Amino acid sequence: MNLYLLKAKCITFFCCLMFAQTVLFAQSNVKITIKKNEITLREALTEVEKQSKMSIAYNESQLGGSKRISLNVKGLPLEQALKAILKGTGFGYKVKDNYIMIVPEKKEKSVSKEIKGRIVDEQGEALIGVNVSVNGGSIGTITDLNGDFAINVAQNDLLKVSYIGYTTQMVKVTDKTTYNITMKSDAKALDEVVVTALGIKREAKALTYNVQEIKSSVITRVKDANFVNSLSGKIAGVTINQSSSGTGGSSRVVMRGTKSLFGENNALYVLDGVPMQGLRTKQSDNFYESVEVADGDGISNINPEDIESISVLTGASAAALYGNRGANGVILITTKKGVVGKPKISYSNSTTFSKPFITPEFQNTYGRKEGEFKSWGDKLETPSNYNPLDFFQTGFNVMNSVSLSTGTETNQTHISFGAVNSEGIIDNNKYNRYNFTFRNSWDIVKNVLSMDMGLFYIKQNNQNSNGQGMYYNPLVPVYLFPPSDDMNKYVVYERYDPDRNFKTQYWPYKNQGLGMQNPYWIINRNMFNTNRNRYIVSLSMKWNITNWLNIIGRARVDNAYTDFERKLYASTDGLFSKSQGNYMTQDDKNTATYLDFLLNVDKKFGEDYHLLVATMMNNINRAHTKATW
C-alpha cells in the first residue's frame, strides 16, 4: 500500500513539473505586436490578453484608463512588450502561472532636506505671503516679511509657487539648497479695465505701473463690521491686521512690509478719486496705554455694499500723485452708480458668529504661594479646572443692506441704506452703524457736459471698545489669574462698603504693577462710549472739449463729529482715577475740504501713444477738540 502511494506521488509531481515547464515555455514563445497611435492603457492590455492567451488583472481606477499612448511593438517577447506599455506609468507587472498582475512600482524612500529661498516681484521687491507647497502633497509654507521661506522637501519634488495677481510657477527641487524665485504678473488680467490713481478708467495693459483690482463680489463674500478686514488674503503683498479693540475697531493695512519704525505705515485711502481723511484722534504711545477714543479709521465707516471695486497701487506710482501721503501705498475705492433700466431693488443680509479661535496655552498644575499673585508655588493636589475661555461669550455681527438703482440714458440714480449691529466676544462690547448713500449721475449735454453728485451719511456708536495695551484690558487679569484660585468668586465684581456707603470694586490682588483690575469690573464699570455723525458731500463735472481733450473739476466736503464719553466708577484703580471716580467728555470735529481740476489729453500722435494729465489741487484739513474732565 505504501509503495502504491509513493508511486502516485511521484507521478503527480512529474506531471506538475511538466505542466509548469509547458507554461514557461509557452510564455517565452509568446510574441506581442501592437502598432497603434492614441491607444489607452486598458486597450493595450486587452490586446496583450488576446495575443498571449493569458489573463491580466489590474485596478482600473489607479491605472488611469483614459491616458493615451502611442505603441510600436513588433514581435517582442511578452515581458519586453509589458515593459514598453507600462513605461513611465509608475506601474510594473508580475507573472504567476497563467495570469499577469499589474502592480504599482515600489518607490525608493526619499530623504527629506530643508531648502530656503527668497521670492520677489519683477521690480525686485520682496513678496509677502506667497504660497510655497509640494505639488500633490500636503507640505507647504508662506514667505515672511522679507519674502523668505524655508520648507522640507525630497529630491526631485516639484514646488508649486502661487500668489494672487501673479502666474503660478512650478520649480523642481535639485541638489541646490537655496532658490531665488521671481514672480511674473498674470498676463491674463492685462485686458481688464481698472481705475487709475486719478479715478480715470483705463485698460490695465496700458498702464506703466502695477495695479490690482478687486470686484465688489469678492469684498462682500465674507462680511465684517469693518469691511477692510474682509480683504485679508485677497491682495498680493498686503498685510491686514485687525486691532484687538473689539468689534468695529480699526485695521492696519501695510503694503510691501513696514517702511517706518516709528512713523505711519498705513496705506492711503482714496474714495472716488479723492483722498480720505483719517479720523483716529488718539493712538497708543507705549506698551501700557490703550486707545481710549475707539473711533476706527476713516474708511471703516463706508458700507461695503456701496463699493463697486477696489484698486491697489504700490511703490512710486502711488507716491507720484499723493506725495508722502501715498508713500505707503494707495487703496482706490470706486463706489456704485445708478444703472440704465427699470428700477432695481436689492437686499442683502449677513449674519456671522464669532468665538476665540487661537488662544495661549495655560498651565493648571502649579499654584501660588501665600500672599502672592504669580503661580510659582507648589504643585496643586488636584489640577485646577480654571478655564480662561469661560470669560468670553459668542459674538455676532448682523449686516442688512437695501438699495435702489434706476436710470435713463442721461440720468442714473443709486440709493442705499445699510445697518450693522454687532456684539464682541467680550460682554458689553457693542457696535452699531447706519449708512445712507445717494448718488446721481447726469448727462447735462450728451457726450459734452456731465455731472456726478454723491452724499454719504454715517451714524455710528461704539461701546466699550477693548483696551489694546495693558490698561483697561480685561484679558490681562483673565490670562494671568492664578489657577489655584476660583474666578467665580469675582464674577460679582463689587461689594458694599459701609465706610463709603456705596459699592466698591472687589479685587484683592490689586494692580500688580500692570494696571490690573477685576476683569468683570473693567467691562461693567470702566465705560467708554463713542458716537459719531459724519457726512461726505461730493460734486464733480466733466467737460469734453474734443474727443481727446477734457477738463474735470471735483469738490468734496467731509465733516465728522465725534463725541467720546469715559466713565470710571469710584474705586477704580488709582492709576486711572481719583477715589471718587472719573468722568470725561471729548468733542472732536474734523473737516476736510478738497478741490481739484484735471486737464486730460488722450491722443495718438503718429505711431506713439500719449496720455497727458495735468492737475491742480487744494486740500484743507481742520481739526478741533474740546475735552472736559
XYZ file of C-alpha atoms in Angstrom:
629
model
C 0.000 0.000 0.000
C 2.792 2.419 0.906
C 4.593 1.547 -2.313
C 1.444 2.364 -4.285
C 1.117 5.836 -2.611
C 4.765 6.604 -3.277
C 4.334 5.795 -6.986
C 1.200 8.017 -7.165
C 3.009 10.992 -5.587
C 5.940 10.654 -7.960
C 3.652 10.579 -10.995
C 1.730 13.680 -9.712
C 4.949 15.647 -9.073
C 6.281 14.715 -12.529
C 3.038 15.901 -14.199
C 3.070 19.246 -12.308
C 6.698 19.822 -13.231
C 5.973 19.117 -16.880
C 2.942 21.480 -16.791
C 4.968 24.330 -15.235
C 7.660 23.892 -17.863
C 4.964 23.915 -20.539
C 3.567 27.245 -19.192
C 7.028 28.819 -19.005
C 7.838 27.564 -22.481
C 4.549 28.969 -23.772
C 5.243 32.382 -22.140
C 8.736 32.572 -23.568
C 7.427 31.803 -27.053
C 4.647 34.454 -26.961
C 5.358 37.355 -29.301
C 3.386 40.609 -28.977
C 2.725 43.001 -31.847
C 0.841 46.279 -31.284
C 1.161 49.204 -33.679
C -1.360 51.901 -32.808
C -1.424 55.644 -32.094
C -3.500 57.185 -29.295
C -4.337 53.890 -27.618
C -5.361 53.730 -23.957
C -3.510 51.554 -21.448
C -6.635 49.498 -20.982
C -6.909 48.825 -24.731
C -3.212 47.914 -24.900
C -3.501 45.417 -22.031
C -6.622 43.901 -23.602
C -4.638 43.351 -26.802
C -1.877 41.624 -24.789
C -4.505 39.317 -23.255
C -5.730 38.297 -26.698
C -2.288 37.623 -28.142
C -0.806 35.894 -25.066
C -3.930 33.878 -24.111
C -3.232 34.961 -20.510
C -5.432 36.864 -18.046
C -4.327 40.320 -16.878
C -5.526 41.771 -13.535
C -5.255 45.476 -12.641
C -7.003 48.280 -10.711
C -8.511 50.435 -13.430
C -9.088 53.478 -11.167
C -5.395 53.555 -10.229
C -4.088 52.765 -13.690
C -5.882 55.678 -15.356
C -7.789 54.108 -18.218
C -8.196 57.408 -20.100
C -4.466 58.038 -20.548
C -3.446 57.554 -24.202
C -0.097 56.359 -25.532
C 1.423 55.527 -28.908
C 2.828 51.998 -29.332
C 5.068 50.488 -31.973
C 5.710 46.971 -30.641
C 6.569 44.321 -33.227
C 7.253 40.709 -32.326
C 8.559 41.427 -28.836
C 8.562 38.813 -26.086
C 5.766 39.181 -23.538
C 7.886 40.724 -20.783
C 9.556 43.246 -23.103
C 6.169 44.240 -24.502
C 4.772 44.791 -20.989
C 7.762 46.958 -20.074
C 7.205 49.102 -23.188
C 3.497 49.532 -22.435
C 3.967 50.406 -18.746
C 6.991 52.674 -19.196
C 6.528 55.982 -17.368
C 3.202 54.979 -15.795
C 4.564 54.176 -12.345
C 3.405 50.562 -12.673
C 5.160 47.239 -13.118
C 3.981 43.639 -13.551
C 4.174 40.184 -12.016
C 3.648 36.901 -13.906
C 2.218 33.991 -11.935
C 1.087 30.747 -13.540
C -1.214 31.724 -16.385
C -2.068 35.289 -15.413
C -0.374 38.689 -15.162
C -0.820 41.228 -12.318
C -0.240 44.961 -12.916
C 1.091 46.459 -9.657
C 2.465 49.874 -8.558
C 6.222 50.172 -8.715
C 7.966 50.322 -5.378
C 9.408 53.778 -4.865
C 12.617 54.299 -3.028
C 12.137 56.174 0.213
C 13.063 59.821 -0.357
C 15.412 61.594 2.021
C 13.954 64.887 3.248
C 16.068 68.037 3.332
C 15.448 71.703 4.132
C 15.692 74.236 1.349
C 15.458 78.003 1.676
C 14.770 80.804 -0.732
C 13.511 84.308 -1.421
C 10.640 85.361 -3.669
C 10.457 88.802 -5.294
C 8.418 90.536 -7.987
C 9.736 91.804 -11.322
C 10.986 95.005 -9.643
C 12.954 93.005 -7.090
C 10.642 93.831 -4.168
C 10.003 91.091 -1.619
C 6.590 89.407 -1.825
C 4.891 88.648 1.488
C 2.592 85.656 1.962
C 3.471 83.742 -1.228
C 2.250 80.131 -1.049
C 5.033 77.559 -1.477
C 3.916 73.911 -1.433
C 4.960 70.473 -2.647
C 2.858 69.745 -5.708
C 0.401 66.944 -4.986
C 1.372 66.818 -1.302
C 0.282 68.358 1.977
C 3.534 70.152 2.867
C 3.537 73.915 2.430
C 4.595 77.290 3.810
C 4.385 81.033 3.047
C 7.006 83.750 2.698
C 7.708 86.120 5.591
C 8.024 89.927 5.659
C 11.313 89.726 3.753
C 9.985 87.323 1.120
C 11.996 84.444 2.604
C 10.773 80.855 3.010
C 12.033 77.505 4.282
C 10.488 74.087 3.619
C 11.400 70.401 3.997
C 11.280 68.548 0.668
C 12.714 65.490 -1.068
C 14.990 65.361 -4.090
C 13.055 65.759 -7.378
C 9.939 67.118 -5.634
C 8.043 69.765 -7.569
C 7.411 73.054 -5.738
C 4.239 74.965 -6.568
C 4.671 78.729 -6.046
C 1.441 80.748 -6.229
C 0.365 84.294 -5.402
C -2.673 86.433 -6.141
C -2.111 88.531 -9.259
C 0.922 86.522 -10.392
C 1.460 83.499 -12.640
C 1.835 80.218 -10.740
C 5.295 78.664 -11.112
C 6.492 75.063 -10.780
C 10.069 74.672 -9.520
C 11.849 71.297 -9.485
C 13.956 70.515 -6.422
C 17.528 69.656 -7.370
C 20.658 69.322 -5.259
C 20.607 73.087 -4.522
C 19.652 74.317 -1.037
C 18.820 77.937 -1.948
C 16.244 79.085 -4.512
C 15.659 82.690 -5.604
C 12.365 82.998 -7.467
C 10.972 85.969 -9.414
C 7.186 86.070 -9.812
C 5.687 87.455 -13.018
C 2.419 89.391 -13.260
C -0.537 87.401 -14.573
C -0.892 88.383 -18.230
C -4.483 87.087 -18.347
C -5.644 90.120 -16.348
C -3.992 92.716 -18.599
C -7.112 93.410 -20.668
C -9.186 94.335 -17.623
C -10.342 97.923 -17.229
C -9.135 99.373 -13.937
C -9.435 102.688 -12.127
C -6.181 104.650 -12.042
C -4.831 106.885 -9.300
C -6.788 109.878 -10.634
C -10.073 107.988 -10.877
C -9.811 107.563 -14.672
C -10.727 104.182 -16.182
C -8.012 102.643 -18.360
C -7.014 99.195 -19.642
C -4.556 97.585 -17.260
C -2.130 96.755 -20.081
C -1.902 100.466 -20.970
C -0.551 101.377 -17.533
C 3.148 101.645 -16.776
C 2.739 100.634 -13.138
C 1.367 97.681 -11.208
C -2.296 97.840 -10.201
C -4.500 95.153 -8.667
C -8.286 95.255 -8.699
C -10.881 93.519 -6.534
C -14.539 93.392 -7.533
C -17.474 94.004 -5.179
C -18.474 90.316 -5.226
C -15.172 89.447 -3.536
C -15.495 92.255 -0.981
C -18.976 91.232 0.167
C -18.427 87.462 0.111
C -17.311 87.417 3.752
C -18.624 90.455 5.625
C -17.174 92.254 8.625
C -18.236 95.328 10.597
C -15.087 96.905 9.137
C -15.006 95.747 5.509
C -11.216 96.244 5.322
C -10.789 93.044 7.364
C -12.558 91.046 4.637
C -9.770 91.978 2.182
C -7.242 89.882 4.091
C -5.511 87.402 1.769
C -7.060 88.888 -1.375
C -4.413 91.494 -2.255
C -0.878 90.478 -3.178
C 1.799 91.975 -0.932
C -0.671 93.487 1.530
C -0.835 92.625 5.231
C -4.040 93.467 7.121
C -4.012 93.378 10.917
C -7.289 93.755 12.775
C -6.950 95.668 16.029
C -7.676 93.977 19.352
C -10.129 96.716 20.328
C -13.143 94.525 19.578
C -15.936 94.677 17.047
C -15.898 97.741 14.798
C -12.262 98.526 15.567
C -9.869 99.938 13.011
C -7.464 97.895 10.893
C -3.831 98.378 9.961
C -3.078 97.951 6.258
C 0.606 97.634 5.342
C 1.843 97.168 1.761
C 5.172 95.525 0.912
C 6.282 95.415 4.533
C 6.873 98.010 7.233
C 8.663 101.117 5.929
C 8.963 103.161 9.121
C 9.797 102.034 12.649
C 8.169 104.990 14.385
C 6.061 106.716 11.716
C 2.782 105.857 9.995
C 2.739 102.702 7.844
C -0.946 102.639 6.917
C -1.991 102.900 3.278
C -3.812 105.997 2.000
C -7.494 105.560 1.085
C -8.889 107.365 -1.954
C -12.672 107.423 -2.426
C -13.862 108.106 -5.995
C -10.575 109.821 -6.825
C -10.394 111.985 -3.678
C -8.162 111.185 -0.653
C -9.989 110.470 2.599
C -9.073 111.944 5.945
C -8.092 109.725 8.848
C -10.265 110.106 11.928
C -8.209 108.390 14.584
C -7.874 111.036 17.293
C -5.563 109.162 19.650
C -3.146 106.262 19.327
C -1.205 104.224 21.841
C 2.121 105.755 22.777
C 3.564 102.727 24.565
C 3.034 99.152 25.671
C 0.710 100.070 28.541
C -1.621 102.660 27.058
C -4.920 101.888 25.398
C -6.732 103.573 22.541
C -9.336 105.487 24.510
C -11.194 107.084 21.608
C -12.131 103.923 19.705
C -13.343 105.585 16.541
C -11.685 103.428 13.908
C -10.098 104.731 10.731
C -11.919 106.884 8.219
C -12.591 104.124 5.711
C -14.249 101.729 8.174
C -17.406 103.888 8.098
C -18.183 103.016 4.465
C -20.901 100.482 3.619
C -19.228 97.638 1.638
C -22.425 97.157 -0.390
C -21.820 100.616 -1.919
C -18.413 99.629 -3.305
C -18.078 98.759 -6.985
C -14.373 97.886 -6.980
C -11.072 98.425 -5.184
C -7.752 99.069 -6.936
C -4.401 98.908 -5.165
C -1.320 100.951 -6.098
C 2.135 100.477 -4.623
C 5.582 101.976 -4.987
C 6.479 105.109 -6.932
C 3.158 105.185 -8.800
C 1.318 105.710 -5.509
C 3.642 108.444 -4.257
C 3.777 110.307 -7.591
C 0.319 111.883 -7.222
C -0.208 111.885 -3.461
C 3.287 112.734 -2.225
C 4.399 111.353 1.114
C 0.773 110.507 1.953
C 0.894 107.806 -0.717
C 4.378 106.549 0.106
C 2.903 103.562 1.967
C 0.627 102.635 -0.939
C -2.836 103.715 -2.048
C -6.174 101.894 -1.938
C -8.573 103.330 -4.530
C -12.263 102.774 -3.834
C -14.877 103.254 -6.548
C -18.498 103.388 -5.385
C -21.571 102.232 -7.272
C -23.606 104.383 -9.633
C -27.126 104.008 -10.932
C -27.695 101.829 -13.997
C -29.819 102.370 -17.082
C -33.078 100.432 -16.980
C -36.072 99.708 -14.810
C -35.837 100.335 -11.056
C -33.939 97.503 -9.381
C -34.225 96.849 -5.652
C -31.609 94.676 -3.947
C -31.485 93.365 -0.385
C -28.690 91.512 1.364
C -28.267 90.061 4.837
C -25.228 88.577 6.506
C -25.163 87.073 9.994
C -21.939 85.713 11.448
C -20.971 84.417 14.875
C -17.523 84.549 16.435
C -15.653 82.800 19.230
C -11.989 82.802 20.289
C -10.103 80.653 17.803
C -6.433 80.803 18.766
C -5.606 81.322 22.444
C -2.500 80.945 24.616
C -1.815 77.681 26.413
C -2.384 77.811 30.181
C -0.892 75.710 32.974
C -3.138 74.381 35.740
C -0.594 72.263 37.643
C 1.163 74.776 39.902
C -0.430 77.200 42.337
C 0.671 80.405 44.058
C 2.417 80.998 47.329
C 0.573 82.639 50.196
C 0.213 86.378 49.659
C 1.426 86.236 46.067
C -0.348 86.508 42.733
C 2.030 84.705 40.383
C 1.772 80.924 40.162
C 5.315 79.931 41.160
C 4.269 77.799 44.105
C 3.986 74.081 44.752
C 2.097 71.555 42.686
C -1.635 71.527 43.287
C -3.066 68.388 44.864
C -5.621 68.279 42.076
C -5.169 70.165 38.781
C -7.196 73.367 38.561
C -10.302 73.411 36.387
C -9.999 77.158 35.736
C -10.576 77.868 32.046
C -9.949 81.471 30.890
C -12.186 80.863 27.862
C -15.208 80.864 30.179
C -14.822 84.648 30.326
C -15.740 85.035 26.653
C -19.139 84.951 25.011
C -20.269 84.181 21.467
C -20.134 87.395 19.480
C -22.292 88.158 16.469
C -22.380 90.532 13.532
C -25.605 91.251 11.614
C -25.447 93.310 8.428
C -28.503 94.385 6.431
C -28.476 96.460 3.270
C -31.145 97.546 0.799
C -30.518 99.536 -2.376
C -32.443 101.073 -5.276
C -30.828 101.597 -8.657
C -32.519 103.112 -11.690
C -31.822 105.433 -14.603
C -32.246 106.569 -18.170
C -29.638 107.195 -20.852
C -28.984 110.675 -19.436
C -29.690 110.316 -15.705
C -28.899 107.473 -13.278
C -29.535 107.249 -9.530
C -28.311 104.902 -6.793
C -29.738 104.987 -3.244
C -28.864 102.600 -0.429
C -29.378 102.109 3.297
C -27.253 99.815 5.443
C -27.243 98.764 9.092
C -24.571 96.950 11.109
C -25.371 95.632 14.590
C -22.789 93.565 16.407
C -21.530 92.439 19.789
C -17.979 91.350 20.504
C -16.711 88.199 22.183
C -16.307 90.205 25.404
C -19.507 91.162 27.188
C -20.716 94.772 26.908
C -18.720 95.494 23.732
C -21.259 96.691 21.150
C -21.074 98.368 17.769
C -23.892 99.871 15.691
C -23.604 101.744 12.405
C -26.164 103.110 9.958
C -25.303 104.253 6.422
C -27.288 106.263 3.902
C -25.921 106.780 0.386
C -27.238 108.825 -2.526
C -25.524 109.145 -5.901
C -26.760 110.762 -9.095
C -25.068 110.942 -12.498
C -26.478 113.379 -15.067
C -25.544 113.918 -18.728
C -26.411 117.617 -18.955
C -25.330 117.831 -22.598
C -24.895 114.366 -24.058
C -21.243 113.431 -24.582
C -20.198 117.017 -23.805
C -21.050 118.055 -20.239
C -21.810 115.696 -17.349
C -22.191 115.957 -13.582
C -21.847 113.450 -10.725
C -23.112 114.146 -7.217
C -22.776 111.963 -4.123
C -23.831 112.028 -0.479
C -22.724 109.668 2.288
C -24.206 109.919 5.786
C -22.942 107.709 8.620
C -24.243 107.413 12.172
C -22.143 105.217 14.434
C -21.974 104.120 18.066
C -19.151 102.122 19.644
C -19.497 100.987 23.256
C -16.700 99.634 25.444
C -14.065 99.067 22.820
C -11.384 96.959 24.479
C -8.045 98.350 25.531
C -5.188 97.288 23.259
C -2.424 97.720 25.840
C -2.250 96.715 29.498
C -4.653 99.387 30.725
C -8.432 98.842 30.670
C -7.783 95.429 29.157
C -9.769 92.603 30.832
C -7.613 89.936 29.173
C -4.626 90.777 31.383
C -6.217 89.602 34.675
C -8.077 86.773 32.900
C -4.908 85.278 31.408
C -2.693 85.853 34.471
C -5.247 84.730 37.054
C -3.737 82.080 39.416
C -5.249 78.639 38.692
C -5.255 77.777 42.401
C -7.967 80.401 42.983
C -11.594 80.377 41.843
C -12.593 83.123 39.365
C -16.262 82.544 40.209
C -15.644 84.412 43.478
C -15.010 87.595 41.482
C -17.857 87.410 38.971
C -19.793 89.573 41.430
C -17.262 92.346 40.954
C -18.380 94.824 43.648
C -19.158 94.748 47.362
C -20.942 97.222 49.593
C -18.511 99.423 51.542
C -20.167 100.676 54.754
C -17.466 103.307 55.271
C -18.134 104.896 51.861
C -21.819 103.978 51.734
C -21.693 102.572 48.181
C -20.458 99.519 46.319
C -16.757 99.298 45.511
C -14.585 97.023 43.396
C -13.831 93.561 44.783
C -10.318 92.501 43.720
C -7.842 91.532 46.451
C -4.908 91.195 44.042
C -4.589 94.960 43.372
C -2.945 96.110 40.130
C 0.312 94.064 40.299
C 2.122 96.952 38.606
C 0.171 96.259 35.409
C -2.878 98.444 35.942
C -4.760 95.210 36.653
C -8.345 95.225 37.938
C -11.197 92.758 38.292
C -11.965 91.850 34.649
C -15.718 91.992 35.286
C -15.292 95.441 36.833
C -13.417 96.617 33.736
C -16.197 95.634 31.332
C -19.026 96.926 33.542
C -17.616 99.895 35.481
C -14.975 101.342 33.131
C -17.318 102.643 30.452
C -16.206 104.064 27.098
C -18.776 105.301 24.615
C -18.158 106.889 21.199
C -20.823 108.456 18.968
C -20.107 109.758 15.504
C -22.094 111.605 12.876
C -20.386 112.014 9.545
C -21.402 113.290 6.141
C -19.453 113.390 2.901
C -20.730 115.533 0.024
C -19.009 115.397 -3.351
C -19.584 117.019 -6.732
C -17.717 116.543 -9.999
C -18.211 117.927 -13.501
C -16.625 116.823 -16.764
C -16.421 118.880 -19.959
C -15.417 117.025 -23.135
C -13.905 119.792 -25.261
C -12.999 117.308 -28.027
C -12.943 113.533 -28.220
C -9.350 113.584 -26.912
C -9.370 116.624 -24.605
C -11.442 117.109 -21.441
C -11.473 119.016 -18.171
C -12.656 117.549 -14.852
C -13.416 119.562 -11.728
C -14.029 117.844 -8.373
C -15.013 119.122 -4.934
C -15.673 117.354 -1.654
C -16.525 118.289 1.920
C -16.016 115.630 4.608
C -17.286 116.514 8.087
C -17.110 114.177 11.092
C -18.407 114.968 14.580
C -17.262 112.555 17.283
C -18.426 112.589 20.911
C -16.450 110.480 23.351
C -17.513 109.752 26.934
C -15.488 107.960 29.608
C -16.937 106.956 32.995
C -14.709 105.340 35.625
C -16.656 104.394 38.733
C -15.385 105.118 42.237
C -12.828 102.540 43.483
C -11.349 102.152 40.020
C -7.589 101.721 40.428
C -5.904 104.961 41.477
C -3.681 104.807 38.416
C -6.691 105.834 36.310
C -8.954 107.875 38.572
C -9.358 109.593 41.911
C -11.096 107.900 44.824
C -14.458 109.314 43.728
C -14.073 108.102 40.161
C -13.509 109.985 36.924
C -15.735 111.409 34.209
C -14.524 112.840 30.929
C -16.152 114.018 27.701
C -14.427 114.930 24.478
C -15.873 116.507 21.343
C -13.940 116.239 18.096
C -14.758 117.960 14.840
C -12.810 117.014 11.720
C -13.419 118.886 8.470
C -11.685 118.185 5.180
C -12.283 120.260 2.042
C -10.871 119.070 -1.263
C -10.869 120.787 -4.647
C -9.045 119.814 -7.846
C -9.045 120.362 -11.613
C -7.694 117.894 -14.163
C -6.823 118.531 -17.800
C -6.659 115.229 -19.718
C -5.112 114.825 -23.166
C -5.627 111.337 -24.593
C -4.417 111.259 -28.174
C -2.303 109.135 -30.507
C 0.351 111.079 -32.398
C 1.792 109.037 -35.265
C 2.908 105.612 -34.067
C 3.282 106.710 -30.445
C 0.508 106.867 -27.904
C 0.477 109.732 -25.435
C -1.650 110.389 -22.365
C -1.083 113.669 -20.559
C -2.738 114.567 -17.284
C -2.225 117.997 -15.733
C -3.716 118.537 -12.300
C -4.154 121.368 -9.829
C -5.456 120.577 -6.362
C -6.087 122.131 -2.988
C -6.751 120.248 0.239
C -7.635 121.828 3.607
C -7.952 119.817 6.828
C -9.204 121.270 10.090
C -9.494 119.507 13.444
C -10.987 120.879 16.657
C -11.030 119.083 20.004
C -12.764 120.101 23.218
C -12.376 117.944 26.327
C -13.896 118.253 29.818
C -12.873 116.357 32.984
